[in-house]
Each structure stands twice: as C-alpha cells, then as structure tokens.
Tab-separated table of C-alpha atoms and ligand atoms in Angstrom:
chain	number	residue	atom	x	y	z
A	4	UNK	CA	-104.148	251.100	-17.531
A	5	UNK	CA	-106.381	251.812	-20.526
A	6	UNK	CA	-109.277	249.906	-22.065
A	7	UNK	CA	-110.464	246.709	-20.442
A	8	UNK	CA	-113.084	244.070	-21.039
A	9	UNK	CA	-114.876	242.344	-18.220
A	10	UNK	CA	-116.329	238.875	-18.797
A	11	UNK	CA	-119.077	237.436	-16.621
A	12	UNK	CA	-120.085	233.798	-16.433
A	13	UNK	CA	-122.967	233.542	-13.967
A	14	UNK	CA	-123.959	229.977	-13.063
A	15	UNK	CA	-126.352	228.494	-10.521
A	16	UNK	CA	-124.030	228.751	-7.530
A	17	UNK	CA	-121.130	230.796	-8.854
A	18	UNK	CA	-120.209	233.968	-10.712
A	19	UNK	CA	-116.924	233.689	-12.611
A	20	UNK	CA	-115.250	236.777	-14.005
A	21	UNK	CA	-112.151	237.800	-15.898
A	22	UNK	CA	-110.628	241.170	-16.688
A	23	UNK	CA	-108.697	241.589	-19.934
A	24	UNK	CA	-106.757	244.570	-21.191
A	25	UNK	CA	-107.020	245.244	-24.903
A	26	UNK	CA	-103.692	245.598	-26.660
A	27	UNK	CA	-103.877	246.326	-30.383
A	28	UNK	CA	-107.213	244.606	-30.730
A	29	UNK	CA	-106.179	241.456	-28.819
A	30	UNK	CA	-107.154	240.411	-25.314
A	31	UNK	CA	-104.581	240.023	-22.530
A	32	UNK	CA	-105.664	238.451	-19.248
A	33	UNK	CA	-105.153	240.767	-16.272
A	34	UNK	CA	-107.087	238.976	-13.546
A	35	UNK	CA	-109.768	236.376	-13.011
A	36	UNK	CA	-111.743	234.905	-10.177
A	37	UNK	CA	-115.008	233.612	-8.943
A	38	UNK	CA	-117.564	233.901	-6.214
A	39	UNK	CA	-118.707	230.343	-5.646
A	40	UNK	CA	-120.678	228.262	-3.159
A	41	UNK	CA	-123.484	230.866	-3.325
A	42	UNK	CA	-126.402	229.729	-1.203
A	43	UNK	CA	-124.175	227.377	0.834
A	44	UNK	CA	-120.688	228.370	2.015
A	45	UNK	CA	-119.677	231.220	-0.322
A	46	UNK	CA	-115.986	231.774	-1.149
A	47	UNK	CA	-114.284	234.474	-3.172
A	48	UNK	CA	-111.204	233.465	-5.150
A	49	UNK	CA	-109.069	235.757	-7.259
A	50	UNK	CA	-105.977	235.389	-9.388
A	51	UNK	CA	-103.892	238.234	-10.739
A	52	UNK	CA	-101.947	237.337	-13.896
A	53	UNK	CA	-98.289	236.963	-12.978
A	54	UNK	CA	-99.189	237.840	-9.381
A	55	UNK	CA	-100.979	236.541	-6.366
A	56	UNK	CA	-103.874	234.159	-5.792
A	57	UNK	CA	-106.216	234.792	-2.908
A	58	UNK	CA	-109.170	233.023	-1.332
A	59	UNK	CA	-111.535	234.211	1.380
A	60	UNK	CA	-114.922	233.483	2.844
A	61	UNK	CA	-117.467	235.628	0.996
A	62	UNK	CA	-120.042	237.787	2.691
A	63	UNK	CA	-122.747	237.424	0.043
A	64	UNK	CA	-125.934	235.421	0.108
A	65	UNK	CA	-127.022	235.895	-3.504
A	66	UNK	CA	-125.806	236.725	-7.010
A	67	UNK	CA	-126.396	240.486	-6.705
A	68	UNK	CA	-124.253	240.704	-3.595
A	69	UNK	CA	-121.583	238.520	-5.186
A	70	UNK	CA	-121.562	240.801	-8.203
A	71	UNK	CA	-121.012	243.849	-5.961
A	72	UNK	CA	-118.085	242.144	-4.244
A	73	UNK	CA	-116.554	241.368	-7.642
A	74	UNK	CA	-117.003	244.968	-8.815
A	75	UNK	CA	-115.486	246.340	-5.622
A	76	UNK	CA	-112.488	244.063	-5.943
A	77	UNK	CA	-111.875	245.130	-9.531
A	78	UNK	CA	-112.219	248.824	-8.672
A	79	UNK	CA	-109.902	248.707	-5.703
A	80	UNK	CA	-107.330	246.403	-7.300
A	81	UNK	CA	-107.288	248.025	-10.760
A	82	UNK	CA	-108.245	251.616	-10.040
A	83	UNK	CA	-107.038	252.865	-13.435
A	84	UNK	CA	-108.784	250.239	-15.550
A	85	UNK	CA	-111.497	251.566	-17.832
A	86	UNK	CA	-114.081	248.924	-18.619
A	87	UNK	CA	-115.239	249.611	-22.185
A	88	UNK	CA	-117.404	246.511	-22.642
A	89	UNK	CA	-118.790	243.575	-20.676
A	90	UNK	CA	-119.156	240.104	-22.217
A	91	UNK	CA	-121.631	237.591	-20.808
A	92	UNK	CA	-121.768	233.860	-21.259
A	93	UNK	CA	-125.354	233.040	-22.200
A	94	UNK	CA	-126.184	229.371	-22.419
A	95	UNK	CA	-129.147	229.487	-24.803
A	96	UNK	CA	-129.497	231.698	-27.866
A	97	UNK	CA	-132.345	229.723	-29.453
A	98	UNK	CA	-132.927	230.056	-33.179
A	99	UNK	CA	-132.389	233.808	-33.334
A	100	UNK	CA	-128.823	234.140	-32.087
A	101	UNK	CA	-126.207	232.498	-34.277
A	102	UNK	CA	-123.531	235.038	-33.294
A	103	UNK	CA	-122.672	237.266	-30.322
A	104	UNK	CA	-125.176	240.091	-29.848
A	105	UNK	CA	-125.077	243.567	-28.327
A	106	UNK	CA	-127.650	243.498	-25.551
A	107	UNK	CA	-130.555	245.887	-25.899
A	108	UNK	CA	-133.887	245.936	-24.077
A	109	UNK	CA	-135.471	243.690	-26.665
A	110	UNK	CA	-132.546	241.235	-26.439
A	111	UNK	CA	-133.161	240.740	-22.726
A	112	UNK	CA	-136.814	239.840	-23.290
A	113	UNK	CA	-135.853	237.474	-26.141
A	114	UNK	CA	-133.332	235.759	-23.865
A	115	UNK	CA	-135.910	235.581	-21.072
A	116	UNK	CA	-138.271	233.677	-23.388
A	117	UNK	CA	-135.585	230.953	-23.613
A	118	UNK	CA	-135.516	230.318	-19.832
A	119	UNK	CA	-137.730	227.191	-20.123
A	120	UNK	CA	-135.111	225.665	-22.468
A	121	UNK	CA	-132.268	226.098	-19.962
A	122	UNK	CA	-133.908	226.536	-16.541
A	123	UNK	CA	-130.730	225.769	-14.604
A	124	UNK	CA	-128.561	228.330	-16.422
A	125	UNK	CA	-130.415	231.046	-18.335
A	126	UNK	CA	-131.971	232.813	-15.273
A	127	UNK	CA	-128.501	233.253	-13.747
A	128	UNK	CA	-127.039	234.471	-17.045
A	129	UNK	CA	-129.839	237.055	-17.164
A	130	UNK	CA	-129.225	238.074	-13.540
A	131	UNK	CA	-125.574	238.704	-14.440
A	132	UNK	CA	-126.626	240.844	-17.411
A	133	UNK	CA	-129.025	242.883	-15.284
A	134	UNK	CA	-126.451	243.451	-12.561
A	135	UNK	CA	-123.869	244.583	-15.134
A	136	UNK	CA	-126.356	246.881	-16.884
A	137	UNK	CA	-126.918	248.596	-13.535
A	138	UNK	CA	-123.250	248.725	-12.614
A	139	UNK	CA	-122.085	249.936	-16.052
A	140	UNK	CA	-124.732	252.214	-17.535
A	141	UNK	CA	-123.898	253.104	-21.116
A	142	UNK	CA	-121.215	250.447	-21.497
A	143	UNK	CA	-121.893	247.923	-24.299
A	144	UNK	CA	-122.920	244.534	-22.962
A	145	UNK	CA	-122.389	241.606	-25.321
A	146	UNK	CA	-124.134	238.224	-25.048
A	147	UNK	CA	-121.913	235.317	-26.138
A	148	UNK	CA	-123.875	232.126	-26.725
A	149	UNK	CA	-123.069	228.490	-26.014
A	150	UNK	CA	-125.503	227.419	-28.725
A	151	UNK	CA	-124.144	229.695	-31.484
A	152	UNK	CA	-121.149	227.452	-32.323
A	153	UNK	CA	-123.566	224.663	-33.322
A	154	UNK	CA	-125.857	226.673	-35.610
A	155	UNK	CA	-125.585	225.550	-39.202
A	156	UNK	CA	-125.750	221.786	-38.567
A	157	UNK	CA	-127.309	219.611	-41.242
A	158	UNK	CA	-131.033	218.889	-40.756
A	159	UNK	CA	-130.337	215.312	-39.623
A	160	UNK	CA	-128.086	216.551	-36.811
A	161	UNK	CA	-130.601	219.047	-35.497
A	162	UNK	CA	-133.903	217.192	-35.918
A	163	UNK	CA	-135.900	214.885	-33.684
A	164	UNK	CA	-138.217	212.466	-35.481
A	165	UNK	CA	-141.335	214.321	-34.371
A	166	UNK	CA	-143.870	215.739	-36.852
A	167	UNK	CA	-142.045	218.198	-39.099
A	168	UNK	CA	-143.798	221.324	-37.777
A	169	UNK	CA	-142.170	220.742	-34.380
A	170	UNK	CA	-138.772	221.265	-36.017
A	171	UNK	CA	-140.060	224.328	-37.849
A	172	UNK	CA	-141.279	225.764	-34.519
A	173	UNK	CA	-137.762	225.471	-33.114
A	174	UNK	CA	-138.250	222.248	-31.149
A	175	UNK	CA	-134.961	220.847	-32.312
A	176	UNK	CA	-131.436	220.061	-31.185
A	177	UNK	CA	-129.259	223.073	-30.329
A	178	UNK	CA	-126.085	221.790	-28.635
A	179	UNK	CA	-124.231	223.603	-25.833
A	180	UNK	CA	-120.689	224.290	-24.502
A	181	UNK	CA	-120.028	226.191	-27.745
A	182	UNK	CA	-117.664	228.708	-26.129
A	183	UNK	CA	-115.534	225.843	-24.873
A	184	UNK	CA	-115.539	224.154	-28.284
A	185	UNK	CA	-114.523	227.402	-29.951
A	186	UNK	CA	-111.660	227.697	-27.471
A	187	UNK	CA	-110.483	224.181	-28.352
A	188	UNK	CA	-110.908	224.700	-32.123
A	189	UNK	CA	-108.767	227.818	-31.830
A	190	UNK	CA	-106.053	226.066	-29.782
A	191	UNK	CA	-106.052	223.075	-32.148
A	192	UNK	CA	-105.424	225.315	-35.148
A	193	UNK	CA	-102.179	226.524	-33.595
A	194	UNK	CA	-101.090	223.171	-32.080
A	195	UNK	CA	-101.879	220.826	-34.967
A	196	UNK	CA	-103.009	222.775	-37.996
A	197	UNK	CA	-103.577	219.869	-40.356
A	198	UNK	CA	-105.601	217.744	-37.902
A	199	UNK	CA	-107.513	220.857	-36.783
A	200	UNK	CA	-108.967	221.022	-40.294
A	201	UNK	CA	-109.870	217.345	-40.176
A	202	UNK	CA	-112.241	215.145	-38.146
A	203	UNK	CA	-111.977	216.231	-34.525
A	204	UNK	CA	-114.038	215.047	-31.565
A	205	UNK	CA	-113.933	217.183	-28.435
A	206	UNK	CA	-115.146	215.769	-25.117
A	207	UNK	CA	-115.995	218.622	-22.767
A	208	UNK	CA	-116.226	216.755	-19.468
A	209	UNK	CA	-117.013	218.985	-16.518
A	210	UNK	CA	-119.912	219.329	-14.173
A	211	UNK	CA	-121.864	219.703	-17.396
A	212	UNK	CA	-120.649	217.346	-20.126
A	213	UNK	CA	-121.045	216.964	-23.853
A	214	UNK	CA	-119.047	215.959	-26.894
A	215	UNK	CA	-118.847	217.651	-30.269
A	216	UNK	CA	-117.797	216.473	-33.722
A	217	UNK	CA	-115.987	219.099	-35.790
A	218	UNK	CA	-114.764	219.452	-39.345
A	219	UNK	CA	-112.672	222.466	-40.412
A	220	UNK	CA	-112.968	223.616	-36.775
A	221	UNK	CA	-116.752	223.900	-37.055
A	222	UNK	CA	-119.370	221.881	-35.229
A	223	UNK	CA	-121.163	219.258	-37.293
A	224	UNK	CA	-122.808	217.286	-34.473
A	225	UNK	CA	-123.192	217.439	-30.715
A	226	UNK	CA	-124.396	215.054	-28.034
A	227	UNK	CA	-126.475	217.771	-26.380
A	228	UNK	CA	-129.801	218.626	-27.915
A	229	UNK	CA	-132.869	220.737	-27.172
A	230	UNK	CA	-131.974	221.256	-23.531
A	231	UNK	CA	-128.814	220.813	-21.490
A	232	UNK	CA	-130.061	217.366	-20.431
A	233	UNK	CA	-129.357	215.196	-23.481
A	234	UNK	CA	-126.307	213.066	-24.188
A	235	UNK	CA	-123.650	212.277	-21.605
A	236	UNK	CA	-124.510	211.863	-17.915
A	237	UNK	CA	-123.358	214.888	-15.902
A	238	UNK	CA	-122.745	215.911	-12.301
A	239	UNK	CA	-126.443	216.050	-11.485
A	240	UNK	CA	-128.119	215.761	-14.915
A	241	UNK	CA	-129.265	212.462	-16.358
A	242	UNK	CA	-128.027	212.653	-19.953
A	243	UNK	CA	-129.713	210.306	-22.408
A	244	UNK	CA	-132.838	208.558	-21.121
A	245	UNK	CA	-135.862	207.029	-22.814
A	246	UNK	CA	-138.699	209.619	-23.057
A	247	UNK	CA	-141.029	206.690	-22.350
A	248	UNK	CA	-139.594	206.630	-18.830
A	249	UNK	CA	-140.655	210.245	-18.322
A	250	UNK	CA	-144.165	209.387	-19.531
A	251	UNK	CA	-144.234	206.461	-17.093
A	252	UNK	CA	-143.205	208.682	-14.166
A	253	UNK	CA	-145.968	211.148	-15.009
A	254	UNK	CA	-148.672	208.565	-15.583
A	255	UNK	CA	-147.894	205.930	-12.980
A	256	UNK	CA	-145.962	207.729	-10.284
A	257	UNK	CA	-147.854	211.017	-10.523
A	258	UNK	CA	-144.751	213.156	-10.797
A	259	UNK	CA	-145.304	216.831	-11.457
A	260	UNK	CA	-143.297	218.946	-13.901
A	261	UNK	CA	-141.468	220.567	-10.960
A	262	UNK	CA	-140.585	217.154	-9.490
A	263	UNK	CA	-139.380	215.862	-12.844
A	264	UNK	CA	-137.299	218.987	-13.396
A	265	UNK	CA	-135.616	218.479	-10.043
A	266	UNK	CA	-135.095	214.773	-10.708
A	267	UNK	CA	-133.587	215.174	-14.166
A	268	UNK	CA	-131.538	218.343	-13.600
A	269	UNK	CA	-130.496	218.123	-9.957
A	270	UNK	CA	-130.781	214.599	-8.572
A	271	UNK	CA	-129.511	212.404	-11.415
A	272	UNK	CA	-126.191	211.877	-13.203
A	273	UNK	CA	-123.136	211.040	-11.099
A	274	UNK	CA	-124.838	212.278	-7.945
A	275	UNK	CA	-127.982	210.223	-8.449
A	276	UNK	CA	-126.227	207.045	-9.541
A	277	UNK	CA	-123.596	207.114	-6.799
A	278	UNK	CA	-125.610	208.562	-3.929
A	279	UNK	CA	-122.186	209.895	-2.908
A	280	UNK	CA	-121.376	213.053	-4.862
A	281	UNK	CA	-121.744	214.875	-8.175
A	282	UNK	CA	-118.002	215.520	-8.078
A	283	UNK	CA	-115.734	213.161	-10.013
A	284	UNK	CA	-112.819	213.702	-7.621
A	285	UNK	CA	-114.978	212.583	-4.700
A	286	UNK	CA	-116.180	209.531	-6.638
A	287	UNK	CA	-112.641	208.527	-7.570
A	288	UNK	CA	-111.677	208.782	-3.897
A	289	UNK	CA	-114.708	206.823	-2.694
A	290	UNK	CA	-114.734	203.096	-1.932
A	291	UNK	CA	-118.525	202.847	-2.253
A	292	UNK	CA	-119.418	200.376	-5.049
A	293	UNK	CA	-122.118	202.802	-6.258
A	294	UNK	CA	-119.455	205.488	-6.761
A	295	UNK	CA	-117.501	203.072	-8.979
A	296	UNK	CA	-120.734	202.161	-10.845
A	297	UNK	CA	-121.325	205.859	-11.518
A	298	UNK	CA	-117.824	206.319	-12.977
A	299	UNK	CA	-118.234	203.152	-15.074
A	300	UNK	CA	-121.545	204.424	-16.437
A	301	UNK	CA	-120.025	207.838	-17.246
A	302	UNK	CA	-117.175	206.202	-19.156
A	303	UNK	CA	-119.496	203.722	-20.905
A	304	UNK	CA	-121.702	206.524	-22.256
A	305	UNK	CA	-118.660	208.569	-23.244
A	306	UNK	CA	-117.265	205.662	-25.271
A	307	UNK	CA	-120.643	205.201	-26.987
A	308	UNK	CA	-120.810	208.891	-27.911
A	309	UNK	CA	-117.225	208.944	-29.216
A	310	UNK	CA	-118.130	205.981	-31.445
A	311	UNK	CA	-121.319	207.657	-32.662
A	312	UNK	CA	-119.609	210.968	-33.417
A	313	UNK	CA	-116.775	209.153	-35.214
A	314	UNK	CA	-119.420	207.471	-37.400
A	315	UNK	CA	-120.891	210.908	-38.172
A	316	UNK	CA	-117.430	212.115	-39.231
A	317	UNK	CA	-116.540	208.862	-41.070
A	318	UNK	CA	-113.485	208.496	-38.847
A	319	UNK	CA	-111.390	210.525	-36.486
A	320	UNK	CA	-108.135	212.473	-36.783
A	321	UNK	CA	-107.992	213.873	-33.256
A	322	UNK	CA	-109.749	213.488	-29.923
A	323	UNK	CA	-109.509	216.261	-27.348
A	324	UNK	CA	-110.320	215.973	-23.650
A	325	UNK	CA	-111.242	219.173	-21.849
A	326	UNK	CA	-113.310	220.451	-18.874
A	327	UNK	CA	-112.501	219.687	-15.228
A	328	UNK	CA	-112.759	215.906	-15.652
A	329	UNK	CA	-111.266	215.781	-19.151
A	330	UNK	CA	-108.303	217.932	-18.129
A	331	UNK	CA	-107.587	216.182	-14.832
A	332	UNK	CA	-108.912	212.651	-14.570
A	333	UNK	CA	-106.194	210.207	-15.604
A	334	UNK	CA	-108.574	207.369	-14.825
A	335	UNK	CA	-111.517	208.560	-16.954
A	336	UNK	CA	-109.232	209.247	-19.944
A	337	UNK	CA	-107.591	205.840	-19.666
A	338	UNK	CA	-110.911	204.006	-19.312
A	339	UNK	CA	-112.453	205.949	-22.206
A	340	UNK	CA	-109.596	204.896	-24.497
A	341	UNK	CA	-109.184	201.275	-23.371
A	342	UNK	CA	-109.493	198.981	-26.397
A	343	UNK	CA	-110.214	201.877	-28.771
A	344	UNK	CA	-107.381	200.881	-31.152
A	345	UNK	CA	-110.054	199.799	-33.677
A	346	UNK	CA	-110.884	203.507	-34.006
A	347	UNK	CA	-107.238	204.489	-34.335
A	348	UNK	CA	-107.006	205.707	-30.729
A	349	UNK	CA	-104.092	204.279	-28.722
A	350	UNK	CA	-103.178	205.749	-25.368
A	351	UNK	CA	-99.664	206.533	-24.195
A	352	UNK	CA	-100.226	205.571	-20.535
A	353	UNK	CA	-97.139	207.331	-19.206
A	354	UNK	CA	-98.054	210.588	-20.969
A	355	UNK	CA	-101.587	210.282	-19.634
A	356	UNK	CA	-100.369	209.842	-16.060
A	357	UNK	CA	-97.963	212.771	-16.437
A	358	UNK	CA	-100.855	214.900	-17.746
A	359	UNK	CA	-99.067	215.814	-20.966
A	360	UNK	CA	-100.775	217.780	-23.701
A	361	UNK	CA	-100.536	214.879	-26.190
A	362	UNK	CA	-101.437	211.502	-24.695
A	363	UNK	CA	-101.666	209.284	-27.782
A	364	UNK	CA	-99.082	206.629	-28.532
A	365	UNK	CA	-96.771	206.952	-31.562
A	366	UNK	CA	-98.709	204.119	-33.284
A	367	UNK	CA	-102.058	205.841	-32.745
A	368	UNK	CA	-103.546	206.857	-36.105
A	369	UNK	CA	-105.428	209.697	-34.433
A	370	UNK	CA	-103.879	212.162	-32.004
A	371	UNK	CA	-105.294	212.486	-28.503
A	372	UNK	CA	-104.887	215.818	-26.738
A	373	UNK	CA	-105.671	217.203	-23.291
A	374	UNK	CA	-106.315	220.929	-23.610
A	375	UNK	CA	-107.417	223.469	-21.041
A	376	UNK	CA	-110.552	225.203	-22.211
A	377	UNK	CA	-110.625	228.995	-21.907
A	378	UNK	CA	-114.179	230.195	-22.332
A	379	UNK	CA	-113.356	233.620	-20.876
A	380	UNK	CA	-110.780	234.343	-23.600
A	381	UNK	CA	-113.337	233.350	-26.250
A	382	UNK	CA	-115.902	235.728	-24.720
A	383	UNK	CA	-113.321	238.539	-24.658
A	384	UNK	CA	-112.435	237.895	-28.313
A	385	UNK	CA	-116.095	237.854	-29.335
A	386	UNK	CA	-116.608	241.137	-27.466
A	387	UNK	CA	-113.655	242.751	-29.253
A	388	UNK	CA	-115.016	241.661	-32.633
A	389	UNK	CA	-118.647	242.498	-31.925
A	390	UNK	CA	-118.057	245.871	-30.294
A	391	UNK	CA	-115.177	246.735	-32.652
A	392	UNK	CA	-112.813	247.527	-29.776
A	393	UNK	CA	-109.198	248.492	-30.308
A	394	UNK	CA	-106.897	250.011	-27.727
A	395	UNK	CA	-107.626	253.734	-27.636
A	396	UNK	CA	-110.287	253.509	-30.360
A	397	UNK	CA	-113.255	254.372	-28.136
A	398	UNK	CA	-114.168	257.173	-25.879
A	399	UNK	CA	-114.262	255.608	-22.451
A	400	UNK	CA	-117.969	255.403	-21.575
A	401	UNK	CA	-117.100	256.297	-18.017
A	402	UNK	CA	-114.000	256.779	-15.952
A	403	UNK	CA	-112.544	255.135	-12.865
A	404	UNK	CA	-114.573	257.402	-10.618
A	405	UNK	CA	-117.807	256.229	-12.205
A	406	UNK	CA	-116.695	252.646	-11.846
A	407	UNK	CA	-116.133	253.194	-8.128
A	408	UNK	CA	-119.562	254.740	-7.823
A	409	UNK	CA	-121.193	251.920	-9.761
A	410	UNK	CA	-119.655	249.328	-7.487
A	411	UNK	CA	-120.862	250.903	-4.254
B	10	AMP	P1	-115.791	221.905	-14.402
B	10	AMP	O1	-117.297	221.970	-14.408
B	10	AMP	O2	-115.199	221.975	-15.770
B	10	AMP	O3	-115.168	222.863	-13.436
B	10	AMP	O4	-115.396	220.436	-13.860
B	10	AMP	C1	-115.794	219.993	-12.604
B	10	AMP	C2	-115.532	218.492	-12.518
B	10	AMP	O5	-114.133	218.232	-12.739
B	10	AMP	C3	-115.884	217.911	-11.151
B	10	AMP	O6	-116.566	216.672	-11.316
B	10	AMP	C4	-114.521	217.668	-10.547
B	10	AMP	O7	-114.506	216.620	-9.611
B	10	AMP	C5	-113.718	217.281	-11.785
B	10	AMP	N1	-112.289	217.336	-11.489
B	10	AMP	C6	-111.538	218.421	-11.222
B	10	AMP	N2	-110.263	218.056	-10.920
B	10	AMP	C7	-110.230	216.710	-10.989
B	10	AMP	C8	-109.206	215.729	-10.778
B	10	AMP	N3	-107.971	216.067	-10.442
B	10	AMP	N4	-109.535	214.437	-10.978
B	10	AMP	C9	-110.773	214.067	-11.316
B	10	AMP	N5	-111.780	214.939	-11.530
B	10	AMP	C10	-111.510	216.242	-11.363
C-alpha cells in the first residue's frame, strides 16, 4: 500500500485519527475514526473511504489505551500500510511556533510550558505525541498548530491594553481553530476564487467556537485571544466576560484558581446557561426556556462578532459557517443572518433548510457558504510539506512488522 501519514487529534474525551496515503506528494484519505466518550461510555468509530463504517463499545479507560486500540485497528485493517510520518493537532504554539514543527525532545518541553495557556487541550495533545513517539520510534512526528494561522496579525489585533511589557512577554491574543480556518481558506480558493481573496469571515461553530476575519486567505483578526476562553460562548466555555467579574469572584466569593478554571472552562457556555446540555442538538430539541435562552445568547454574541469583524475588514465579501453547529444547525444560521441585509448578508431560506453549500440569496451582496471543515487533511498537507514526503521518496522508517509490534 506504500507510504502513509497518520494524523492524531487528541482532545479531552476523544482521540480522532485519519490515515492518508501519499500519492505524488498529495494526501488521499484512506480511513478515519475516533475513540470518544473516554472517561464515560467510550465508543470506537471507524470509517473506511469508499467502504464501511463501524461503531463499537470501546474497552479503554484512558487515552493510552484508546491509542493502542487505534493502532491495532490500523495494523490489522491496513497491514501493508507504511506510516512514514505522524501529524498532531496541537492547540497552542505560543510565540515560538508560527509554522508546523518536527517534534524533538526540546519541542516537547516547549509545548509543555504552554499547558497553562490551554489547560483543557494541550495536555491531551502532548499525551497523543508521547503515545505516538513510543508506538513509532524513528518516525518523524510533526506538530501542527491551531495558533499558527493567526501569527502575523497587526499589533492592534493581538494586544490587550495592559502595560506594554505584558505584550512583549507574550501575554497577548493568539487566536485558535487555525487548522479549520486554513481548511476553509483552501476550499474557498477553489469554490470562489475572487471572494476568497477578499474580505471573508469564517464562523467555526462547534463545541469550541470562534470567528476569524481573513483577507487574501490569511487571518487578520480572531475572536479568540490569549486562551481558548475569549470571544463566542461555547459548549462549556464562557466566551467574553468582564475580567472585573473574575476579580469579584476571587475577592468576594473566595473562589480558588481551580474553581474558577472549572467554572469558566467546564461549567459555563451553553451548558451553564441552559442547565440542560452543552450540545446544540439537545438544546434545539429541548422545551426548557433556559435552553432557548442559551441558543439566543449564542446567536446574539455571534451576530455581534460578525459585525465587529466586518468593521475590522471594512466590509464583507463572504461569510462561511463551519464546525458541527455551523455545518448543521439551520436554526442558528437563520437566526444569525436575520436582519443582516444592512451588512449585505441576505439568506436564501430554502437553500439554508436544504443544507446547500451556498445559502445566500441572489440579491445578497456578500456570499454565504456552509463548508465542512477538514482539519485532518490540513494536518496531512502540513506534514507532507514539513517532512518533504513524496510517494516512494523516503526509506520506510519501519515496516509492517514493526508497526504490528509497536501496536501490541
Ligand atoms: P464539533 O465540535 O464541531 O463536532 O460540533 C459539535 C456541536 O455541533 C455540538 O453542539 C452539536 O450539538 C452540534 N451539532 C451537530 N449536529 C447538529 C445538528 N444537526 N443540529 C444542530 N447542532 C448540531
């Protein structure tokens, strides 16, 4: 089967993976899947390109065990595949990583120092890297960063109005979901080349949510900042709040750092506001007034951020919805665009309900798209470029037998 790239996206309760073959320097999806529900009711789902889907209960209580199950599945299903490189989604690259990086010992310790900036994500990303280093000794491991897409913003888009030395020390806005935004920028350039070069706002609305303003397919502003808390409300994260409120909770309610971390990262957002669920599907299905309040708040903040990003861009040529909510929620898209004609955004309701790729009306000055993000393909592409992989261009670091051994 030849050279393959494995991508790993290790989150708090799931490990997603994808296997790509490399054909003349381009990635071709062979299979993908995920171990999810880790720590609760784990499931293992797989999908073979052009073949079967499967789903089973998973006998794994932690990430290491999940990783072993994934490796075993790949080895037994694709016995001839030679994995020549592994790409990892890494949420935070800090100031030092503006591009994908080959992981060396020093890289791991640099990435570990960024854990406080992304406590919900970075430890799991690192666990995925460590598991893959063990399973694939000698195989290049590449870190692909969510922050890298946003490096190069103007000072005003990266700064907080704190004393200047805070900015110089790296206490600044970074932005996240960069792999998703790169996926959308790439798709836009083939779907609508002229608008892709113009003023594009992408709303990545999933369990984590942010929006990004782009020009020439590059990020110029993002709603997420120093940590993955700022901006839009999310499944369990608060999004924008007044820092004075945090001071109040510390001073008058005696909250500790650990309690605040739990409150802001795990108990807020849609889950906190609704008291029902962090999951948009569940909220849409719920009759509880608090569930409807939570959706209304989500949409309200989204509309505010679209307006703010449009001001940054001096207008808008295209708006793209992506992420689980952006790709699937007819209701959120319709509510976000209601009365937005002043900004040149007019919804084609029928196209929205049908879930078409283009959902703007013919009289809409700006185009509105719904595009499926593909972070795994972006990781694979970054791996190919960073490791210089072409079909047959490398000596396989190890063969199928080694892979079987590694997975045991
Ligand atoms: P993601 O993190 O990108 O996987 O997105 C997860 C979010 O997408 C959850 O809030 C889901 O409820 C939401 N989602 C997925 N499918 C739908 C759907 N058909 N309608 C509304 N929300 C959905």
